Short mmCIF file of C-alpha atoms in Angstrom, two decimals:
data_model
loop_
_atom_site.label_atom_id
_atom_site.label_comp_id
_atom_site.label_asym_id
_atom_site.label_seq_id
_atom_site.Cartn_x
_atom_site.Cartn_y
_atom_site.Cartn_z
CA UNK A 1 212.12 85.88 145.49
CA UNK A 2 209.27 84.04 143.77
CA UNK A 3 207.37 87.10 142.53
CA UNK A 4 208.64 90.45 141.27
CA UNK A 5 205.76 92.93 141.25
CA UNK A 6 206.01 96.31 139.60
CA UNK A 7 204.02 99.40 138.70
CA UNK A 8 205.57 101.64 136.04
CA UNK A 9 202.40 103.39 134.72
CA UNK A 10 200.39 102.68 131.58
CA UNK A 11 202.84 104.53 129.35
CA UNK A 12 205.97 103.12 130.96
CA UNK A 13 206.42 99.95 128.94
CA UNK A 14 208.08 101.61 125.96
CA UNK A 15 205.95 99.88 123.33
CA UNK A 16 206.16 101.65 119.96
CA UNK A 17 202.72 102.74 118.81
CA UNK A 18 203.30 102.01 115.13
CA UNK A 19 204.86 98.56 115.46
CA UNK A 20 203.40 97.35 118.75
CA UNK A 21 206.88 96.14 119.70
CA UNK A 22 209.40 97.19 122.32
CA UNK A 23 211.07 100.42 121.19
CA UNK A 24 214.80 99.78 121.08
CA UNK A 25 215.45 103.24 119.63
CA UNK A 26 214.61 105.02 122.90
CA UNK A 27 217.78 106.87 124.05
CA UNK A 28 217.62 105.52 127.62
CA UNK A 29 217.17 101.99 126.30
CA UNK A 30 220.03 102.46 123.87
CA UNK A 31 222.29 103.50 126.75
CA UNK A 32 221.16 100.50 128.82
CA UNK A 33 222.01 98.07 126.02
CA UNK A 34 225.70 98.79 126.68
CA UNK A 35 226.74 96.58 129.65
CA UNK A 36 229.46 99.02 130.68
CA UNK A 37 226.88 101.71 131.41
CA UNK A 38 225.11 101.72 134.79
CA UNK A 39 221.43 100.70 134.45
CA UNK A 40 218.92 103.50 133.95
CA UNK A 41 215.65 101.83 132.98
CA UNK A 42 213.45 99.28 134.71
CA UNK A 43 214.07 96.97 131.75
CA UNK A 44 217.81 96.80 132.39
CA UNK A 45 217.36 96.41 136.16
CA UNK A 46 214.94 93.51 135.77
CA UNK A 47 216.74 91.75 132.92
CA UNK A 48 220.08 92.08 134.67
CA UNK A 49 218.46 90.50 137.73
CA UNK A 50 217.23 87.66 135.50
CA UNK A 51 220.75 87.28 134.12
CA UNK A 52 222.09 86.85 137.66
CA UNK A 53 219.22 84.52 138.54
CA UNK A 54 220.09 82.30 135.60
CA UNK A 55 223.77 82.27 136.57
CA UNK A 56 223.08 81.55 140.26
CA UNK A 57 220.48 78.84 139.58
CA UNK A 58 217.88 80.68 141.66
CA UNK A 59 215.05 79.15 139.66
CA UNK A 60 211.88 80.43 137.97
CA UNK A 61 210.13 83.67 138.94
CA UNK A 62 206.92 85.54 138.14
CA UNK A 63 207.04 89.13 136.90
CA UNK A 64 203.73 90.57 138.01
CA UNK A 65 202.60 93.84 136.46
CA UNK A 66 200.17 95.75 138.67
CA UNK A 67 199.65 98.57 136.20
CA UNK A 68 196.26 99.81 135.09
CA UNK A 69 196.76 98.41 131.62
CA UNK A 70 194.83 95.90 129.56
CA UNK A 71 196.70 92.62 129.14
CA UNK A 72 199.34 93.99 131.46
CA UNK A 73 201.07 90.62 131.69
CA UNK A 74 201.32 90.29 127.92
CA UNK A 75 202.58 93.86 127.65
CA UNK A 76 205.16 93.27 130.37
CA UNK A 77 206.30 90.10 128.59
CA UNK A 78 206.70 91.99 125.33
CA UNK A 79 208.67 94.78 127.00
CA UNK A 80 211.06 92.75 129.15
CA UNK A 81 211.59 90.02 126.58
CA UNK A 82 212.16 92.66 123.91
CA UNK A 83 214.90 94.26 125.97
CA UNK A 84 216.38 90.90 126.98
CA UNK A 85 216.63 89.66 123.41
CA UNK A 86 218.65 92.74 122.49
CA UNK A 87 220.71 92.83 125.70
CA UNK A 88 221.57 89.15 126.21
CA UNK A 89 219.91 86.47 124.02
CA UNK A 90 220.95 83.70 126.42
CA UNK A 91 219.10 85.39 129.27
CA UNK A 92 216.11 85.92 127.00
CA UNK A 93 216.07 82.19 126.23
CA UNK A 94 216.21 81.39 129.95
CA UNK A 95 213.38 83.84 130.66
CA UNK A 96 211.16 82.29 128.00
CA UNK A 97 211.23 79.03 129.95
CA UNK A 98 211.47 80.30 133.52
CA UNK A 99 209.47 83.53 133.84
CA UNK A 100 205.67 83.88 133.81
CA UNK A 101 203.78 87.11 133.22
CA UNK A 102 200.18 86.71 134.45
CA UNK A 103 197.55 89.15 133.25
CA UNK A 104 195.76 90.95 136.03
CA UNK A 105 193.27 93.72 136.64
CA UNK A 106 193.91 96.03 139.57
CA UNK A 107 191.54 98.72 140.75
CA UNK A 108 192.03 101.22 143.54
CA UNK A 109 191.95 105.00 143.28
CA UNK A 110 195.16 106.50 144.61
CA UNK A 111 195.27 110.30 144.34
CA UNK A 112 198.44 112.29 143.82
CA UNK A 113 200.22 113.19 147.05
CA UNK A 114 201.44 116.77 147.45
CA UNK A 115 202.50 118.80 150.49
CA UNK A 116 198.93 119.23 151.75
CA UNK A 117 198.18 115.51 151.46
CA UNK A 118 201.47 114.62 153.19
CA UNK A 119 200.69 116.97 156.09
CA UNK A 120 197.17 115.57 156.46
CA UNK A 121 198.30 111.94 156.39
CA UNK A 122 201.11 112.54 158.86
CA UNK A 123 198.82 114.44 161.23
CA UNK A 124 196.48 111.45 161.28
CA UNK A 125 199.20 108.81 161.62
CA UNK A 126 201.68 110.61 163.82
CA UNK A 127 204.45 109.41 161.51
CA UNK A 128 206.79 111.77 159.69
CA UNK A 129 206.38 109.95 156.37
CA UNK A 130 207.91 111.92 153.49
CA UNK A 131 206.24 109.79 150.80
CA UNK A 132 202.93 108.48 152.16
CA UNK A 133 200.53 106.66 149.87
CA UNK A 134 196.85 107.56 150.05
CA UNK A 135 194.09 105.40 148.61
CA UNK A 136 190.37 104.75 148.84
CA UNK A 137 189.06 101.88 150.96
CA UNK A 138 187.80 100.01 147.86
CA UNK A 139 190.17 97.49 146.31
CA UNK A 140 189.80 94.86 143.60
CA UNK A 141 192.40 92.55 142.13
CA UNK A 142 191.57 89.93 139.53
CA UNK A 143 194.46 87.86 138.20
CA UNK A 144 195.31 84.76 136.22
CA UNK A 145 196.61 81.91 138.34
CA UNK A 146 199.87 81.76 136.39
CA UNK A 147 202.63 81.95 139.01
CA UNK A 148 205.45 79.76 137.78
CA UNK A 149 207.24 79.61 141.15
CA UNK A 150 204.13 79.49 143.33
CA UNK A 151 202.28 82.19 145.23
CA UNK A 152 200.78 82.99 148.63
CA UNK A 153 197.12 82.21 149.29
CA UNK A 154 195.93 85.34 147.51
CA UNK A 155 192.31 84.16 147.55
CA UNK A 156 192.33 84.22 151.35
CA UNK A 157 192.70 88.01 151.27
CA UNK A 158 190.12 88.62 148.56
CA UNK A 159 192.06 88.27 145.32
CA UNK A 160 189.93 86.84 142.52
CA UNK A 161 191.84 84.12 140.66
CA UNK A 162 189.97 83.75 137.38
CA UNK A 163 190.55 82.67 133.79
CA UNK A 164 188.37 85.51 132.42
CA UNK A 165 190.54 88.46 133.46
CA UNK A 166 190.05 90.11 130.07
CA UNK A 167 186.30 90.43 130.67
CA UNK A 168 186.98 92.30 133.93
CA UNK A 169 189.61 94.44 132.21
CA UNK A 170 187.12 95.38 129.53
CA UNK A 171 184.44 96.39 132.03
CA UNK A 172 186.83 98.43 134.14
CA UNK A 173 188.53 100.09 131.17
CA UNK A 174 185.36 100.93 129.26
CA UNK A 175 183.27 101.92 132.28
CA UNK A 176 185.38 103.15 135.22
CA UNK A 177 188.49 104.38 133.44
CA UNK A 178 186.49 105.72 130.52
CA UNK A 179 184.18 107.56 132.93
CA UNK A 180 187.22 109.12 134.56
CA UNK A 181 188.34 110.42 131.18
CA UNK A 182 184.85 111.50 130.07
CA UNK A 183 184.35 113.61 133.19
CA UNK A 184 187.89 114.99 133.56
CA UNK A 185 188.26 117.47 130.70
CA UNK A 186 184.74 118.97 130.92
CA UNK A 187 185.19 119.22 134.71
CA UNK A 188 188.43 121.15 134.28
CA UNK A 189 186.74 123.60 131.90
CA UNK A 190 183.94 124.08 134.43
CA UNK A 191 186.51 124.97 137.09
CA UNK A 192 186.51 121.76 139.12
CA UNK A 193 189.78 120.42 140.48
CA UNK A 194 188.63 117.62 142.81
CA UNK A 195 186.75 114.59 141.50
CA UNK A 196 184.15 114.46 144.27
CA UNK A 197 183.35 118.17 143.76
CA UNK A 198 183.03 117.60 140.03
CA UNK A 199 180.66 114.65 140.44
CA UNK A 200 178.60 116.76 142.88
CA UNK A 201 177.94 119.05 139.89
CA UNK A 202 174.68 117.70 138.43
CA UNK A 203 175.91 118.40 134.90
CA UNK A 204 179.01 116.25 135.30
CA UNK A 205 177.07 113.45 136.98
CA UNK A 206 174.47 113.45 134.18
CA UNK A 207 177.25 113.39 131.59
CA UNK A 208 178.83 110.34 133.23
CA UNK A 209 175.55 108.50 133.59
CA UNK A 210 174.54 109.19 130.00
CA UNK A 211 177.91 107.95 128.79
CA UNK A 212 177.60 104.77 130.81
CA UNK A 213 173.93 104.07 130.11
CA UNK A 214 173.77 105.09 126.46
CA UNK A 215 177.28 104.55 125.10
CA UNK A 216 179.42 102.17 127.12
CA UNK A 217 177.19 99.60 128.79
CA UNK A 218 175.18 98.57 125.69
CA UNK A 219 178.46 97.48 124.06
CA UNK A 220 179.56 95.17 126.91
CA UNK A 221 178.92 91.47 127.53
CA UNK A 222 179.83 90.86 131.18
CA UNK A 223 180.41 87.50 132.90
CA UNK A 224 177.17 86.01 134.21
CA UNK A 225 178.03 86.88 137.81
CA UNK A 226 178.77 90.56 137.14
CA UNK A 227 176.06 93.27 137.17
CA UNK A 228 176.85 96.27 134.97
CA UNK A 229 174.25 98.41 136.70
CA UNK A 230 175.77 97.54 140.06
CA UNK A 231 179.22 98.35 138.72
CA UNK A 232 177.91 101.68 137.39
CA UNK A 233 176.45 102.60 140.77
CA UNK A 234 179.72 101.64 142.45
CA UNK A 235 181.62 104.00 140.11
CA UNK A 236 179.41 106.93 141.11
CA UNK A 237 179.77 106.10 144.80
CA UNK A 238 183.56 105.86 144.56
CA UNK A 239 183.97 109.06 142.54
CA UNK A 240 181.73 110.89 145.02
CA UNK A 241 183.83 109.98 148.07
CA UNK A 242 185.13 113.29 149.54
CA UNK A 243 187.64 111.50 151.76
CA UNK A 244 189.71 110.39 148.76
CA UNK A 245 190.46 113.92 147.55
CA UNK A 246 191.33 112.69 144.07
CA UNK A 247 192.50 115.36 141.63
CA UNK A 248 190.89 115.88 138.23
CA UNK A 249 194.28 116.89 136.84
CA UNK A 250 195.78 113.54 137.90
CA UNK A 251 193.22 111.83 135.72
CA UNK A 252 193.46 114.26 132.83
CA UNK A 253 197.25 114.40 132.60
CA UNK A 254 198.84 112.22 129.90
CA UNK A 255 195.50 112.00 128.16
CA UNK A 256 197.22 111.19 124.86
CA UNK A 257 198.32 107.87 126.37
CA UNK A 258 195.17 107.13 128.35
CA UNK A 259 192.40 108.09 125.95
CA UNK A 260 193.27 105.56 123.21
CA UNK A 261 193.41 102.81 125.85
CA UNK A 262 190.08 103.58 127.48
CA UNK A 263 187.94 105.15 124.75
CA UNK A 264 189.14 104.05 121.30
CA UNK A 265 187.31 100.70 121.25
CA UNK A 266 184.06 102.32 122.36
CA UNK A 267 184.45 105.16 119.87
CA UNK A 268 185.16 102.76 117.01
CA UNK A 269 182.11 100.66 117.86
CA UNK A 270 179.85 103.74 118.01
CA UNK A 271 181.09 105.06 114.68
CA UNK A 272 180.78 101.69 112.96
CA UNK A 273 177.22 101.24 114.25
CA UNK A 274 176.11 104.68 113.07
CA UNK A 275 174.88 105.58 116.56
CA UNK A 276 174.83 109.16 117.84
CA UNK A 277 178.45 110.11 118.69
CA UNK A 278 177.55 113.41 120.40
CA UNK A 279 178.91 112.52 123.85
CA UNK A 280 182.22 111.35 122.41
CA UNK A 281 182.45 114.35 120.08
CA UNK A 282 181.73 116.69 122.99
CA UNK A 283 184.50 115.03 124.97
CA UNK A 284 186.99 115.43 122.12
CA UNK A 285 186.11 119.12 121.85
CA UNK A 286 186.76 119.49 125.59
CA UNK A 287 190.07 117.65 125.26
CA UNK A 288 191.14 120.09 122.55
CA UNK A 289 190.10 123.04 124.74
CA UNK A 290 192.18 121.65 127.64
CA UNK A 291 195.34 122.33 125.63
CA UNK A 292 194.57 126.07 125.76
CA UNK A 293 195.31 125.92 129.50
CA UNK A 294 192.37 128.05 130.71
CA UNK A 295 189.00 127.17 132.23
CA UNK A 296 185.71 129.04 131.94
CA UNK A 297 186.73 131.29 134.83
CA UNK A 298 190.04 132.22 133.24
CA UNK A 299 192.00 130.16 135.76
CA UNK A 300 195.03 128.14 134.66
CA UNK A 301 194.75 124.48 133.74
CA UNK A 302 198.13 122.78 133.98
CA UNK A 303 198.66 120.82 130.77
CA UNK A 304 200.97 117.83 131.13
CA UNK A 305 201.24 115.66 128.04
CA UNK A 306 204.65 113.95 128.11
CA UNK A 307 203.79 111.76 125.14
CA UNK A 308 202.89 114.60 122.78
CA UNK A 309 204.88 113.72 119.67
CA UNK A 310 206.77 116.52 117.89
CA UNK A 311 204.65 115.88 114.80
CA UNK A 312 201.51 116.58 116.84
CA UNK A 313 202.55 119.90 118.37
CA UNK A 314 201.33 121.87 115.35
CA UNK A 315 198.07 119.90 115.31
CA UNK A 316 197.40 120.85 118.92
CA UNK A 317 198.18 124.52 118.23
CA UNK A 318 196.30 124.73 114.92
CA UNK A 319 193.36 127.13 114.68
CA UNK A 320 191.63 124.57 112.45
CA UNK A 321 189.82 122.24 114.89
CA UNK A 322 189.68 119.45 112.30
CA UNK A 323 193.47 119.25 112.29
CA UNK A 324 193.31 118.22 115.96
CA UNK A 325 191.42 115.06 114.98
CA UNK A 326 194.47 113.90 113.03
CA UNK A 327 196.63 113.81 116.16
CA UNK A 328 198.60 110.57 116.12
CA UNK A 329 196.80 108.56 118.85
CA UNK A 330 193.40 109.18 117.23
CA UNK A 331 194.34 109.03 113.56
CA UNK A 332 193.38 105.33 113.18
CA UNK A 333 189.79 106.16 114.16
CA UNK A 334 189.25 108.45 111.16
CA UNK A 335 187.20 110.86 113.27
CA UNK A 336 187.39 113.69 110.74
CA UNK A 337 186.03 111.53 107.94
CA UNK A 338 182.93 110.46 109.89
CA UNK A 339 180.27 113.06 109.10
CA UNK A 340 178.20 112.54 112.25
CA UNK A 341 181.21 112.81 114.53
CA UNK A 342 182.79 115.70 112.62
CA UNK A 343 179.63 117.80 112.62
CA UNK A 344 178.94 117.21 116.32
CA UNK A 345 182.57 117.93 117.22
CA UNK A 346 182.63 121.21 115.30
CA UNK A 347 179.34 122.21 116.93
CA UNK A 348 180.81 121.74 120.42
CA UNK A 349 184.09 123.40 119.49
CA UNK A 350 182.08 126.46 118.47
CA UNK A 351 180.08 126.48 121.69
CA UNK A 352 183.23 126.21 123.82
CA UNK A 353 184.81 129.07 121.87
CA UNK A 354 181.86 131.38 122.51
CA UNK A 355 180.42 130.19 125.83
CA UNK A 356 183.00 127.90 127.39
CA UNK A 357 182.58 124.36 128.62
CA UNK A 358 179.37 125.31 130.40
CA UNK A 359 177.62 126.24 127.15
CA UNK A 360 178.76 123.01 125.50
CA UNK A 361 177.71 120.67 128.31
CA UNK A 362 174.35 122.44 128.71
CA UNK A 363 173.71 122.00 125.00
CA UNK A 364 174.67 118.31 125.14
CA UNK A 365 172.54 117.56 128.17
CA UNK A 366 169.63 119.49 126.72
CA UNK A 367 169.41 117.01 123.88
CA UNK A 368 167.12 114.00 124.16
#
């Protein structure tokens, strides 16, 4: 093997939020640090493979993260090297000289696959596939050309090998991924469960376009060969595709991990500039309402937040909406201490309490 590719989700790299380092205190990691225990985590599996590779003289290898995560190569390096240094320092030393971790940006919408999706896919293919993967036709992969043991001719199949991956990551994260988050929680409150149905709602589409045009795009400096307006139009087209059948809940779930990644930089820039934070404050009010588990119609919203820290449970349940702004992932932004944000947020919280998400989004969109 010359390349080991992996996808373990944005929150799967076990990086401690406070220190920014690999979290050795995690119980599963602790168990994996004992060689006599069978491996449980991806970190042990990969590092143990590197240990064998070193022993067998199999040569260098690239560990290629394909996760939707900024600087995914650097994050993967931090995670696997962090585990290796604790598990076997000699292997860690070998990895430092013989393993590369290129940064890359991957983009393709792949909806969750349940019984209905499995039945549909198998009916079309004629194959009794128990775990089919479903994805949109669009695909984009931009990666650094840092493959220590060589690579196939990726460019021949459309891969963009570029030194400016971070610029593409920024555009995707702060436009596409951020738009997903911006539309997801209001859409759930309005009763939408499929992304294309949500974007067909003029209110949701206007919300997305206002976020992109007024909040996100003015803060970005794209490469000279990238059109932000073209990228914006592509986002709308992709989200509107009824054949994908993407689920709003798939996007919304684990918001506590995703939101800081895709919206914190934009939020910080808006607050520091003194610009109108209404769209972001509205979104935060909708995110708080999501935790109540009911939409405007009284139907259940399944709340799945696996990274909700014990210290934050009371903040989520508090009747004081300002307490919610102190939830750990957002605490560094100081949202409650910014008067413009706080006042707009409380305004939308009140509207949601009395008239649901519909009243709040109508009020927001009615503003100039």
